[in-house]
């Protein structure tokens, strides 16, 4: 059966490369990926997928389903297609969306024989507000027995982990006064923010090595001779697990309250972006994918990396068995979020690896449905 899947892949190889290059030439920021979403959904419709648009209130999100009409497990492939400002597709999302759509199309060709269902999801804005978080909270992925996405990179490596992330904004409010003639009549909100930073820096020696705490002052006053009556700081807090980042945030909140007490300012705290959960790779699914990569000729698969970064795929992994491996598209190390990475996605090697990744996901989807055993 996998020989047939391979043959089906060859039939769409050039089409996949065309769509990937088209998305590369037309980079769109998160939640503005209209051309990319249209290109991917049109391709899926050509292969008899039923497409729903505007999922969970996001105009560029979609859900494309192919039903076998027979009982069986459900496999999902996740597309990304948002670009970076100025750089374009420096994270290779033009390839990611096409790999997943290609995998779905290839697998659909044998579903009438093995049963089950394949769903290709369009997940916008990975680089900004995390479309997968919104889709996960809406229950979109709850029906999946397996979820897959593959990321281009300078080397091929197994699915690993990512950090949980919680974004928190601190707003201190004080009272203006002339900073020279009557400073005693003012309440300096900026001093609270400074004490907040000092307190967080003191906390660093009392957290585990996986914790990351980094922030900026977005508002600190309007003039040097006016006591600032409002100061704002935005922070990201990360840790290896969702539970640990929650513990860190609770400690930081107490530091923030103490900083307000030190100056007499009032404090407001708010979550200013969506939080990301840590990625929990399903090791059984990961090894199935790696074996299929090897069968397709890619044998140099590096071990999974533990990264301090965060991704909205983590939220998906908390509701469905998930993998997020990497496939090498260059002959040398590659820096992500770079112009060089964007250009590398259009090479002949990238086009070859585009198909191989799609086939490996299709093979893995076939294995899951054919075995009939859920990985949950």
XYZ file of C-alpha atoms in Angstrom:
376
model
C 0.000 0.000 0.000
C 2.857 2.393 0.737
C 4.100 1.916 -2.807
C 0.762 3.255 -3.937
C 1.052 6.204 -1.549
C 4.498 6.890 -2.977
C 3.091 6.891 -6.511
C 0.291 9.248 -5.503
C 2.911 11.596 -4.100
C 4.807 11.688 -7.378
C 1.644 12.798 -9.141
C 1.389 15.963 -7.047
C 5.106 16.709 -6.519
C 5.285 19.617 -8.969
C 1.977 21.028 -7.747
C 3.212 21.063 -4.152
C 6.371 22.924 -5.163
C 4.307 25.454 -7.135
C 2.032 26.222 -4.176
C 4.965 26.508 -1.773
C 6.772 28.939 -4.078
C 3.566 30.916 -4.620
C 3.108 31.372 -0.859
C 6.805 32.313 -0.612
C 6.335 35.042 -3.228
C 3.210 36.330 -1.501
C 4.081 36.537 2.195
C 1.217 37.485 4.494
C 1.272 38.258 8.208
C -0.753 36.377 10.787
C -4.541 36.484 10.324
C -4.006 38.099 6.913
C -3.061 34.917 5.026
C -5.893 35.122 2.506
C -3.874 34.120 -0.561
C -2.186 31.236 1.226
C -5.433 29.890 2.651
C -7.103 30.159 -0.754
C -4.233 28.347 -2.488
C -4.265 25.494 0.019
C -8.041 25.076 0.191
C -8.367 25.191 -3.595
C -5.817 22.390 -3.851
C -7.681 20.326 -1.254
C -11.019 20.904 -2.980
C -9.493 19.665 -6.228
C -8.952 16.377 -4.405
C -12.485 16.144 -3.051
C -11.960 17.485 0.444
C -14.930 19.182 2.073
C -13.680 22.588 3.256
C -15.039 24.755 6.063
C -13.661 28.278 6.367
C -13.683 30.913 9.113
C -13.104 28.369 11.872
C -13.357 29.601 15.478
C -13.916 33.144 14.235
C -10.621 33.351 12.310
C -11.151 34.268 8.666
C -7.988 32.529 7.437
C -8.498 29.323 9.433
C -9.963 26.282 7.728
C -10.853 22.641 8.221
C -10.686 20.324 5.204
C -12.127 16.837 5.696
C -12.009 13.669 3.619
C -14.382 10.952 4.828
C -13.886 7.337 3.792
C -17.475 6.427 4.649
C -16.116 3.580 6.750
C -15.347 3.380 10.468
C -11.798 4.052 11.559
C -9.428 6.433 13.269
C -9.014 10.128 12.484
C -5.659 11.618 11.479
C -5.003 15.356 11.358
C -2.352 17.373 9.534
C -1.774 20.980 10.581
C -0.912 23.771 8.158
C 0.926 26.990 8.953
C 1.273 29.749 6.359
C 1.901 33.087 8.073
C 5.054 35.077 7.300
C 7.343 37.355 9.290
C 7.481 41.153 8.922
C 10.101 42.265 6.351
C 11.740 38.798 6.250
C 8.851 36.959 4.627
C 8.864 33.174 5.057
C 12.004 33.052 7.162
C 10.466 30.267 9.227
C 9.459 28.170 6.225
C 5.719 28.253 6.813
C 5.170 28.256 3.061
C 6.520 24.691 3.134
C 4.730 23.658 6.323
C 1.265 24.334 4.949
C 1.985 22.517 1.708
C 3.565 19.490 3.415
C 0.453 18.949 5.515
C -1.958 19.513 2.636
C 0.086 17.127 0.486
C 0.076 14.473 3.207
C -3.687 14.743 3.509
C -4.220 14.390 -0.232
C -1.910 11.389 -0.540
C -3.508 9.567 2.398
C -7.013 10.297 1.107
C -6.352 8.181 -1.984
C -6.392 4.934 0.033
C -9.025 5.713 2.659
C -11.770 3.956 0.707
C -9.872 0.725 1.348
C -8.684 1.197 4.942
C -11.446 3.400 6.376
C -11.091 6.314 8.770
C -10.906 10.022 8.188
C -8.220 12.584 7.361
C -8.500 16.256 8.276
C -6.209 19.063 7.148
C -6.373 22.119 9.396
C -5.428 25.645 8.451
C -3.959 27.238 11.574
C -3.183 30.953 11.146
C -0.857 33.299 12.983
C 1.650 30.930 14.594
C 4.134 33.796 14.723
C 1.792 36.228 16.460
C -1.320 35.345 18.436
C -1.232 31.549 18.122
C -4.174 30.351 16.069
C -3.806 26.806 17.389
C -4.491 28.052 20.912
C -7.834 29.463 19.802
C -8.672 26.315 17.830
C -7.702 24.075 20.738
C -9.880 26.041 23.158
C -12.744 25.715 20.662
C -12.382 21.910 20.738
C -11.440 21.667 17.065
C -8.749 18.998 17.620
C -10.610 16.872 20.164
C -11.627 14.269 17.585
C -8.088 13.448 16.497
C -6.288 10.176 17.146
C -3.050 11.755 15.902
C -1.891 15.258 14.945
C 1.188 15.971 12.803
C 3.155 18.925 11.517
C 6.680 19.049 10.066
C 8.977 22.082 10.157
C 11.806 22.797 7.662
C 15.231 23.384 9.185
C 18.948 23.081 8.520
C 18.927 19.479 9.765
C 16.480 16.629 10.222
C 15.641 15.851 13.822
C 13.001 14.083 15.852
C 10.071 15.755 17.511
C 11.078 17.179 20.872
C 9.645 19.653 23.333
C 8.877 23.347 23.650
C 8.363 25.552 26.660
C 5.080 26.638 28.139
C 4.655 30.412 27.975
C 2.552 32.874 29.918
C 2.451 36.565 28.893
C 1.738 39.046 31.668
C 1.430 42.837 31.632
C 2.010 44.978 34.714
C 0.353 48.410 34.838
C 1.354 50.726 37.678
C -0.509 53.975 38.296
C 0.735 56.806 40.496
C 0.381 60.575 40.629
C 2.049 63.336 38.634
C 3.974 66.178 40.233
C 6.820 68.520 39.310
C 9.910 66.390 39.682
C 12.022 69.342 40.918
C 9.759 71.765 42.810
C 7.401 69.324 44.586
C 8.390 65.673 43.978
C 7.052 64.734 47.434
C 3.519 65.281 46.103
C 3.922 62.670 43.373
C 3.753 58.873 43.287
C 6.327 57.483 40.853
C 4.841 54.599 38.875
C 8.134 54.069 37.029
C 9.889 53.317 40.310
C 7.470 50.433 40.803
C 8.389 49.008 37.394
C 12.079 49.328 38.245
C 11.516 47.478 41.521
C 9.541 44.867 39.607
C 12.555 44.222 37.377
C 14.856 44.086 40.404
C 12.558 41.622 42.166
C 12.316 39.362 39.119
C 16.108 39.436 38.761
C 16.409 38.372 42.418
C 14.004 35.505 41.751
C 16.250 34.058 39.020
C 18.509 32.285 41.540
C 15.486 30.497 43.006
C 13.999 28.949 39.858
C 14.916 25.817 37.916
C 17.261 26.101 34.894
C 14.421 25.687 32.386
C 12.704 28.900 33.495
C 13.013 32.015 31.345
C 11.772 35.465 32.409
C 12.180 38.380 30.019
C 10.398 41.684 29.666
C 10.430 45.273 28.462
C 9.155 48.633 29.686
C 6.555 49.811 27.191
C 5.657 53.011 29.044
C 7.796 54.898 31.547
C 6.755 58.522 31.562
C 6.435 61.511 29.257
C 9.089 63.986 30.434
C 12.041 63.987 32.829
C 10.603 66.819 34.927
C 7.243 65.095 35.521
C 6.833 62.308 38.053
C 5.451 59.408 35.932
C 1.870 58.606 36.864
C 1.733 55.463 34.712
C 4.319 52.849 33.822
C 3.817 49.546 31.997
C 5.977 46.446 31.568
C 5.296 43.397 29.395
C 6.853 40.067 30.342
C 7.054 36.533 28.996
C 7.434 33.726 31.536
C 8.479 30.315 30.245
C 9.164 26.904 31.755
C 9.383 23.294 30.619
C 5.850 22.526 31.797
C 2.560 24.349 32.059
C 2.433 23.574 35.779
C 5.863 25.039 36.460
C 5.230 28.261 34.582
C 2.042 28.690 36.635
C 4.085 28.417 39.840
C 6.577 31.012 38.579
C 3.839 33.451 37.599
C 2.279 33.236 41.065
C 5.637 34.158 42.644
C 6.070 37.054 40.226
C 2.629 38.415 41.033
C 3.654 38.733 44.669
C 6.826 40.557 43.624
C 4.695 42.922 41.527
C 2.406 43.620 44.471
C 5.431 44.343 46.649
C 6.765 46.790 44.072
C 3.480 48.687 44.247
C 3.585 48.817 48.047
C 7.121 50.241 47.970
C 5.998 53.372 46.100
C 2.313 53.683 46.896
C 1.283 53.057 43.297
C -1.680 50.907 42.359
C -1.233 47.778 40.263
C -3.203 46.083 37.520
C -2.114 42.835 35.897
C -3.474 41.336 32.683
C -2.711 38.542 30.252
C -2.009 40.460 27.065
C -1.550 37.534 24.653
C -2.587 33.880 24.524
C -0.572 31.456 26.683
C 1.201 28.497 25.062
C 1.342 25.044 26.624
C 4.480 22.913 26.510
C 4.805 20.430 23.647
C 4.333 16.835 24.760
C 5.651 14.665 21.932
C 3.934 11.299 21.601
C 6.980 9.033 21.403
C 5.159 6.140 19.714
C 3.925 8.433 16.963
C 7.365 10.043 16.710
C 9.129 6.728 16.146
C 6.548 5.692 13.549
C 7.273 8.906 11.636
C 11.043 8.445 11.940
C 10.815 4.895 10.608
C 8.864 6.129 7.610
C 11.451 8.862 6.999
C 14.157 6.203 6.996
C 12.154 4.129 4.533
C 12.096 7.195 2.261
C 15.886 7.496 2.380
C 16.479 9.996 5.204
C 18.502 8.073 7.765
C 20.427 10.896 9.478
C 17.824 11.909 12.034
C 19.236 13.920 14.922
C 17.959 13.493 18.438
C 15.212 15.788 19.638
C 16.273 19.120 21.041
C 14.984 20.721 24.200
C 14.309 24.307 23.252
C 13.526 27.310 25.394
C 11.201 28.581 22.686
C 7.432 28.179 22.629
C 4.871 27.252 19.995
C 1.116 26.940 19.838
C 1.510 23.295 18.748
C 2.045 22.662 22.462
C -1.638 23.316 23.148
C -2.628 20.738 20.539
C -0.416 18.121 22.196
C -2.439 18.395 25.409
C -5.632 17.236 23.666
C -4.339 14.824 20.970
C -1.241 12.638 20.364
C 1.082 15.053 18.553
C 4.474 15.298 16.836
C 6.429 18.288 15.519
C 9.608 16.956 13.846
C 12.037 18.877 11.622
C 13.258 18.066 8.121
C 16.546 19.396 6.773
C 16.352 21.417 3.555
C 19.962 22.632 3.350
C 23.470 21.164 3.408
C 24.593 23.388 6.280
C 23.219 24.773 9.560
C 20.475 27.307 9.029
C 19.370 30.220 11.195
C 15.621 30.423 11.557
C 13.743 33.689 11.010
C 16.264 34.779 8.404
C 16.182 35.839 4.758
C 18.531 32.931 4.027
C 16.016 30.478 5.453
C 13.245 31.966 3.347
C 15.293 31.619 0.153
C 16.284 28.058 1.040
C 12.628 26.980 0.876
C 12.594 27.545 -2.903
C 15.568 25.334 -3.832
C 15.326 21.988 -5.596
C 16.443 20.226 -2.406
C 13.665 21.932 -0.459
C 11.163 20.820 -3.091
C 12.399 17.239 -2.771
C 12.205 17.337 1.021
C 8.752 18.910 0.773
C 7.469 15.745 -0.876
C 9.406 13.407 1.417
C 7.942 15.049 4.518
C 4.443 14.867 3.047
C 4.927 11.196 2.213
C 6.336 10.390 5.661
C 3.267 11.964 7.272
C 0.976 10.109 4.864
C 2.757 6.812 5.574
C 2.404 7.429 9.302
C -1.259 8.272 8.939
C -1.736 5.034 7.015
C 0.023 3.049 9.760
C -2.220 4.548 12.437
C -5.498 3.932 10.607
C -4.469 0.516 9.324
C -3.409 -0.651 12.798
C -6.680 0.573 14.238
C -5.160 1.343 17.637
C -5.565 4.824 19.025
C -2.464 6.431 20.492
C -4.473 8.209 23.179
